[in-house]
XYZ file of C-alpha atoms in Angstrom:
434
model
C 78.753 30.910 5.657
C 78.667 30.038 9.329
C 78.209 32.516 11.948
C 79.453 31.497 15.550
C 78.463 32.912 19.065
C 75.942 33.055 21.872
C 72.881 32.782 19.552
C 69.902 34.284 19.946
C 67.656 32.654 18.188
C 64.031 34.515 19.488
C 62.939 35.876 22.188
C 62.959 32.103 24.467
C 65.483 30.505 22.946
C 69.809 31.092 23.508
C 72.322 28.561 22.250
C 75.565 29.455 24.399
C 77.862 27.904 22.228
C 76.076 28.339 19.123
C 76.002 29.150 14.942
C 74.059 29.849 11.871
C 74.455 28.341 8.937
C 73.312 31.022 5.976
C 73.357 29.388 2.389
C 72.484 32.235 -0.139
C 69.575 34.130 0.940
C 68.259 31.245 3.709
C 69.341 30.020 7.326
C 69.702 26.477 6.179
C 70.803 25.487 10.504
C 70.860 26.648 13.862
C 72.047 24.824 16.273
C 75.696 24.362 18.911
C 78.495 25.501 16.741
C 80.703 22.398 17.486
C 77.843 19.834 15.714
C 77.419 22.653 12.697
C 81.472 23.375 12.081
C 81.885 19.549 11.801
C 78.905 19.536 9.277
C 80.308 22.520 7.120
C 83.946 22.435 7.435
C 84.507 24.455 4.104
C 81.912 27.195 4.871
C 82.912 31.217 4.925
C 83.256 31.488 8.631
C 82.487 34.822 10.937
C 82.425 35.160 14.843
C 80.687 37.631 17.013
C 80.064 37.263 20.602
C 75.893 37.564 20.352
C 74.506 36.435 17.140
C 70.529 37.484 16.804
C 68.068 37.882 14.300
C 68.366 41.465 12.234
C 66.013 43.841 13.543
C 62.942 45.575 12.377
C 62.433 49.134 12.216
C 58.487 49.460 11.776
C 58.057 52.798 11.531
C 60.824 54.916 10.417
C 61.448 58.381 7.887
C 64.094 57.543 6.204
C 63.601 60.420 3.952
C 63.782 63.080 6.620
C 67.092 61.951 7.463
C 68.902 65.315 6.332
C 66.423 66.912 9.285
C 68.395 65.906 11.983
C 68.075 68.173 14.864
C 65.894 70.972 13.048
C 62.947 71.254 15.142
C 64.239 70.002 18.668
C 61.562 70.733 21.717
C 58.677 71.774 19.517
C 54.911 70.336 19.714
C 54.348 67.718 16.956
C 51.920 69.759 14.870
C 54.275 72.760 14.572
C 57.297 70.419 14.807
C 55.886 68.939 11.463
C 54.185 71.998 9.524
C 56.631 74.301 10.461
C 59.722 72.552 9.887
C 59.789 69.120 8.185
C 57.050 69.272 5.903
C 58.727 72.431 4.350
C 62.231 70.291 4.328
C 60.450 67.425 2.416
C 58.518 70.441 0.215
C 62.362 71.387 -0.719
C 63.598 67.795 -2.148
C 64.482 67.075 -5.154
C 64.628 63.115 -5.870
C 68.857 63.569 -5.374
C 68.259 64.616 -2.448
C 65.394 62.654 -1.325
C 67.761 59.601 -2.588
C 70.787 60.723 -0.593
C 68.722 61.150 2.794
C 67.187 57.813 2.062
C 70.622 56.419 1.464
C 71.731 58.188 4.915
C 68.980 56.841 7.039
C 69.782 53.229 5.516
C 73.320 53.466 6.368
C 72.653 54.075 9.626
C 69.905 51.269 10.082
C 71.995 49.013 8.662
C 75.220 49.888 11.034
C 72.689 49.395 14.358
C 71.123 46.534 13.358
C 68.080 46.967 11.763
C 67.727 45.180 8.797
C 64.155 45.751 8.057
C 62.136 48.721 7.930
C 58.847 50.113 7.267
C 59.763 53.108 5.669
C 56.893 56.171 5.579
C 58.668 58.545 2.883
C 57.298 61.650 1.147
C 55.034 62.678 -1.279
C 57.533 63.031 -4.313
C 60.354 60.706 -5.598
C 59.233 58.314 -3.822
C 61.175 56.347 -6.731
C 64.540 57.542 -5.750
C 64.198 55.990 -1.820
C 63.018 52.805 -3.719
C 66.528 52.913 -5.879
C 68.426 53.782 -2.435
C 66.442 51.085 -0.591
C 67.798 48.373 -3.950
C 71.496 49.448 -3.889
C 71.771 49.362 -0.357
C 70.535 46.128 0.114
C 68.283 46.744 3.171
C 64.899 44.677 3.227
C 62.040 47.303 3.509
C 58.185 48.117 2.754
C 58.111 51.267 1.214
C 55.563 54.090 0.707
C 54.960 57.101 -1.392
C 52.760 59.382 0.626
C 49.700 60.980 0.199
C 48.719 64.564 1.456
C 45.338 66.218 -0.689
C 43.745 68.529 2.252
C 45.980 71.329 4.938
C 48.659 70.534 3.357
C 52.101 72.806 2.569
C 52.758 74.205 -0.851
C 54.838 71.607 -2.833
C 53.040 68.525 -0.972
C 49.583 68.968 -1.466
C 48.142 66.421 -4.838
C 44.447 65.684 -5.420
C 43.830 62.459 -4.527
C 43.467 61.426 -8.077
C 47.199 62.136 -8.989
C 48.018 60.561 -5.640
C 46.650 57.731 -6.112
C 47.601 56.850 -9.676
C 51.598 57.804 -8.887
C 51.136 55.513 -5.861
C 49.509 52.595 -8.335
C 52.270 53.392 -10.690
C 55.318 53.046 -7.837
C 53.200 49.355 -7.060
C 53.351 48.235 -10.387
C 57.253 48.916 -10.480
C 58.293 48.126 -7.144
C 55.880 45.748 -5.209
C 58.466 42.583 -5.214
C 61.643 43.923 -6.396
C 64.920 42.724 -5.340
C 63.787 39.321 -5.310
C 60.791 40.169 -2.910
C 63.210 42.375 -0.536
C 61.475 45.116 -1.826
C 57.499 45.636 -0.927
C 54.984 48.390 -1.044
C 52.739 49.728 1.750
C 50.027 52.079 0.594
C 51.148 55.334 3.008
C 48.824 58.400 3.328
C 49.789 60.940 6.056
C 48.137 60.721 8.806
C 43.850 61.216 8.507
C 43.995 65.274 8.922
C 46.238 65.550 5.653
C 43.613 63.577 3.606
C 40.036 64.104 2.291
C 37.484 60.576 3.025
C 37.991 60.312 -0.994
C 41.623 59.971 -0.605
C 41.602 57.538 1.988
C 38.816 55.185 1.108
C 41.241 55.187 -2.189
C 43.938 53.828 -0.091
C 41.880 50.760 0.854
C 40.919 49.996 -2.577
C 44.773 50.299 -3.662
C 45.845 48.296 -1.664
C 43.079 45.690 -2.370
C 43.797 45.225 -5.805
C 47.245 44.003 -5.246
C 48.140 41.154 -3.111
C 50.351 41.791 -0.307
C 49.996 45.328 -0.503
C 49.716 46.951 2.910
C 48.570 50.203 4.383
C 50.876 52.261 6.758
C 49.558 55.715 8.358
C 49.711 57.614 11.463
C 46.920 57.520 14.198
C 46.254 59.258 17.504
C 49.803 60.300 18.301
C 48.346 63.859 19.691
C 45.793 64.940 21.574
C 45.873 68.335 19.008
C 45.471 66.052 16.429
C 42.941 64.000 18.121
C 40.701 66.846 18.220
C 40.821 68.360 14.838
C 39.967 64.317 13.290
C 36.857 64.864 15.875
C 36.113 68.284 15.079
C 36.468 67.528 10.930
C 34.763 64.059 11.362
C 32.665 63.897 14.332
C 34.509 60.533 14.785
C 37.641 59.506 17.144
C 40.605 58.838 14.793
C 40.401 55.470 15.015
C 36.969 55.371 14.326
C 37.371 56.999 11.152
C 39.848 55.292 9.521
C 37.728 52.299 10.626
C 34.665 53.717 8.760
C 37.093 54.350 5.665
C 38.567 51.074 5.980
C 42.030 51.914 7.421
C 41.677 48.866 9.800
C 42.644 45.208 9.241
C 45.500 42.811 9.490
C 47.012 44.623 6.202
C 47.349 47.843 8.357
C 50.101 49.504 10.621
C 48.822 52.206 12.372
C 52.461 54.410 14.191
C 51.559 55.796 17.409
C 48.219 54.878 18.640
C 49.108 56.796 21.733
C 45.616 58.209 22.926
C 43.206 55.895 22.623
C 39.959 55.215 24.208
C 38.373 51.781 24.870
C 36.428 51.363 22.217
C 39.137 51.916 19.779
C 41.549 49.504 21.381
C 38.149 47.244 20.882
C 38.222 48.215 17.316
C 42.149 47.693 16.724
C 41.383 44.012 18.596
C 38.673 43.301 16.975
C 39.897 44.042 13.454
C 43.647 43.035 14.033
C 45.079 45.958 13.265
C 49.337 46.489 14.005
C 50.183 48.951 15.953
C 53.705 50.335 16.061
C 55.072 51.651 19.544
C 57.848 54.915 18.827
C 58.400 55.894 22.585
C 61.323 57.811 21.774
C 59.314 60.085 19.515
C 56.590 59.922 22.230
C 58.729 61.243 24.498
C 60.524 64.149 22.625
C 57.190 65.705 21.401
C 55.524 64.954 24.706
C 52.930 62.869 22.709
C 51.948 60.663 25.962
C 52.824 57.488 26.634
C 51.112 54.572 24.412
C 49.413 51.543 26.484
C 51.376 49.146 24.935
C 50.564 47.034 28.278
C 47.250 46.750 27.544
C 47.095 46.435 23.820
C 49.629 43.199 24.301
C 46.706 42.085 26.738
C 44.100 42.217 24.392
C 46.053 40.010 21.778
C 46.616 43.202 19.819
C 50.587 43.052 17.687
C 52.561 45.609 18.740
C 56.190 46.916 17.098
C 58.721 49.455 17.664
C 59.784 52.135 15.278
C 62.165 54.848 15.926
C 60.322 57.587 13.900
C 61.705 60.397 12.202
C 65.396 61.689 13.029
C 63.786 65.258 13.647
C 61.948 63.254 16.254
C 64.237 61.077 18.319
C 67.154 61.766 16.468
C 68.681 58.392 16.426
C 67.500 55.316 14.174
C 69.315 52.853 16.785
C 66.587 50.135 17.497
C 68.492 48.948 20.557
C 67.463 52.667 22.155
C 64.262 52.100 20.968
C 63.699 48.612 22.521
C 65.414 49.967 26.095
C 62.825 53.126 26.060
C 59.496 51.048 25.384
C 60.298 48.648 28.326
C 61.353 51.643 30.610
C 58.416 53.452 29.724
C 55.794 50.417 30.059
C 57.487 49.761 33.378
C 56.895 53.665 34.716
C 53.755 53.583 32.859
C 52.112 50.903 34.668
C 54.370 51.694 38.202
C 55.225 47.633 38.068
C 58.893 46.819 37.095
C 57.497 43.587 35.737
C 55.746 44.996 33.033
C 57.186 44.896 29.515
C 59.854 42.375 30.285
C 63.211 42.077 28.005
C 61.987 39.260 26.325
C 58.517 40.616 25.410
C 60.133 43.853 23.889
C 62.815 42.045 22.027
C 59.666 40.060 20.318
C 58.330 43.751 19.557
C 61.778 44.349 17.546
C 61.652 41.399 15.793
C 59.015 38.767 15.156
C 56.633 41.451 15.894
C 58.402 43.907 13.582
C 58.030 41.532 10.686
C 54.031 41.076 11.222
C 53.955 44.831 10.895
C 56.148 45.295 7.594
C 54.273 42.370 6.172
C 57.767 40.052 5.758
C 57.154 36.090 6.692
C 60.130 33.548 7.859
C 61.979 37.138 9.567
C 62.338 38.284 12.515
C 64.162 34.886 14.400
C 66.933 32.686 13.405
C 65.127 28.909 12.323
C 66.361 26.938 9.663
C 64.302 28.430 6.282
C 63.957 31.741 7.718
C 65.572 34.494 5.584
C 68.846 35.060 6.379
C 68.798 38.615 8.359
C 70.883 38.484 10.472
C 73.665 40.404 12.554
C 76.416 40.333 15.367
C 77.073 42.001 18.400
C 80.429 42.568 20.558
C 80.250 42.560 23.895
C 83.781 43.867 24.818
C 82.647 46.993 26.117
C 82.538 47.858 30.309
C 78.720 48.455 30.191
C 78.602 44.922 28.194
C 80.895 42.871 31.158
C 79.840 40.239 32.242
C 76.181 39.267 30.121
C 74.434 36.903 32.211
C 71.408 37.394 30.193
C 72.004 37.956 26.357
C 68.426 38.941 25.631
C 68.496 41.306 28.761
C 71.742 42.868 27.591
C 70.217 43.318 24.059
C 67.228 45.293 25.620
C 68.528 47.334 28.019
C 72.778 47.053 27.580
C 73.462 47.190 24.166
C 74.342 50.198 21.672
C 73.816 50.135 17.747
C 77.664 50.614 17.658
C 78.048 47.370 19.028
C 77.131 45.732 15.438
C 79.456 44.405 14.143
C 78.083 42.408 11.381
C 74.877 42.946 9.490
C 73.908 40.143 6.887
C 70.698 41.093 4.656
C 69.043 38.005 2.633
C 72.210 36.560 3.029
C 74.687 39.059 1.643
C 77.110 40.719 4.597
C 75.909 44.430 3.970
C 77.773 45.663 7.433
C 81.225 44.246 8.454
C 83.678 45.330 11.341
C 82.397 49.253 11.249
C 82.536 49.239 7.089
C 79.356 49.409 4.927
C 79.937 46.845 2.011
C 79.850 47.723 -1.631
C 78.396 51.511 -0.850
C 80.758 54.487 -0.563
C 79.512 55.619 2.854
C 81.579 58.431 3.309
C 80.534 60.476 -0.291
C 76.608 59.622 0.879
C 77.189 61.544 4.101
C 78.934 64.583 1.908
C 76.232 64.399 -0.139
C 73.699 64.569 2.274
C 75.564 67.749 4.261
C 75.463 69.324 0.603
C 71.439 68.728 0.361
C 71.142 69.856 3.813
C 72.498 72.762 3.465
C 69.842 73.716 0.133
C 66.791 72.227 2.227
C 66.983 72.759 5.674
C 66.555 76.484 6.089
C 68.925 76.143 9.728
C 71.325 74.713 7.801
């Protein structure tokens, strides 16, 4: 299949006139479209006006996807124990599959072909089956909750960990690899030390396993780690061994120096979900200075409850509008720097190699863009329009290890329209506003 357009290839490099040649589940060219037609005359073709690398969501809840507008202009710690923990309390695996499938549908359809995907504690399973039939590429992860947690959450860690070890053993490389686990307790006030410094030795005994948690997003939160620890939060997963180059830490929005030192030092991800930030008045990360200090940062869009859109193109204009007030220099966090974020970035944090840009033997994510709309007229920049121009609805095509999952505003080989039925059905049992 050939794929013609202005190509994006990363964040430096635009062919005009360009293509991509995808054979099965690789890139096998890139290059001007002219040179590559005469080379494949036979091939599938498809056209869109900016061809780019699919997109990576790095920290996203696809599971709270029937939560949509529940808990609007609420504080994060009674936006989450007040209203979506007892929503994820409710679900049944059905329903924890449909809202899975929703979220998916809706990455997919904007862009984003990858995600790192923080579910829920139970039927974890059933977002894994969604995750399969939908074809998206994502690193999953049951999660764990064994201290302050709601009725219908709460496991000892010993359960917790041996589902988790189970869900590894099934899951960890499935669909041909598109399919990978992430070792994903809550966040470090929802866990006892036991059940954390379990996480790290999970994940240990299985290679490529990562960790994905929550860190620092609230100065509430903040506190009652110190209070409970006598530690900053990043300081204590650090002493538990929630650091590394195997960990994604969402948020990281308060920090102090010497944690940045210790996310540095240790190579920790961070993943930047400004949107969120914003809507629960979290603060605003210092992305800025975390790039400065070498330290990988990605985007996420969070929760729908909490931004209430999955659209990474949103996403990517809010983190460079933010760094840019943040810093009060309108040089800071440049189009091409956050566009690295979304992708090659994104794919460091989710733990996926040869993703993230279009090179021949890269995985073929990729996905199209029109550009017929006023706001998109003329692009004299395609990787400025991407950042701060473009909508999710501009997708137009959305190819996933080489198979066209997205085409001209249809999903491919799902039945979109019963999964959003089925998730205003759920809604209506779990969401007590519903």
């Amino acid at each position: 299949m050939l794929i013609t357009g202005t190509v994006v290839a990363d964040a430096e490099t635009v062919i005009e006139d360009g293509a991509v040649r995808v054979s099965r589940s690789r890139i096998d060219a890139v290059g001007e479209r002219a040179s590559l037609v005469d080379r494949y005359p036979d091939d599938e073709r498809r056209t869109a006006d900016i061809v780019a690398p699919g997109l990576v969501g790095a920290h996203v809840h696809s599971v709270q996807s029937l939560g949509r507008g529940i808990a609007d202009d609420a504080a994060l710690l009674e936006w989450l124990f007040d209203h979506v923990l007892p929503m994820e309390a409710a679900m049944d695996a059905d329903a924890t599959r449909t809202a899975a499938e929703l979220g998916y549908l809706e990455c997919i359809a904007s862009g984003t072909t990858t995600v790192l995907d923080h579910l829920t504690v139970d039927h974890s399973a059933a977002a894994f089956e969604a995750a399969r039939e939908l074809g998206i590429r994502g690193r999953l992860g049951k999660v764990l909750m064994d201290a302050d947690s709601p009725d219908g959450l709460e496991q000892n860690a010993e359960t917790a960990l041996a589902e988790t070890e189970s869900l590894i053993r099934e899951y960890h490389g499935a669909a041909d690899g598109r399919l990978r686990y992430a070792v994903t307790p809550r966040f470090a006030l929802s866990c006892t030390e036991a059940c954390l410094r379990g996480c790290r030795e999970l994940a240990d005994r299985y290679d490529g396993v990562r960790i994905h948690t929550h860190a620092s997003e609230n100065r509430d939160e903040i506190a009652a780690v110190e209070r409970a620890t006598g530690m900053r939060n990043v300081h204590w997963l650090d002493e538990v061994g929630l650091t590394g180059p195997d960990v994604t830490l969402a948020h990281c929005v308060h920090t102090d120096e010497t944690e940045r030192e210790v996310l540095a030092e240790t190579d920790t991800v961070v993943t930047h979900c400004p949107s969120s930030n914003m809507k629960l008045a979290s603060g605003v990360a210092p992305i800025a200075d975390y790039l400065d200090r070498g330290i990988t940062v990605a985007l996420g869009n969070d929760g729908p409850p909490c931004n209430n859109t999955l659209d990474p193109f949103t996403e990517m204009r809010q983190a460079s509008l933010l760094g840019k007030v943040d810093a009060h220099d309108p040089t800071r966090l440049p189009a091409a720097t956050v566009f690295r974020m979304a992708t090659e970035a994104g794919a460091r944090a989710a733990g996926f190699d040869r993703i993230g840009a279009l090179r021949e033997g890269s995985r073929a994510d990729v996905i199209g863009l029109a550009t017929d709309a006023a706001r998109a007229t003329p692009v004299h920049d395609p990787v400025s329009h991407l950042v701060y121009a473009a909508h999710g609805d501009d997708v137009t095509l959305t190819v996933i290890d080489g198979e066209v999952r997205y085409a001209d505003g249809e999903h491919v080989g799902v039945d979109a329209a019963a999964i959003r039925e089925r998730a205003r059905r759920h809604a209506e049992r779990v969401v007590p506003s519903a």
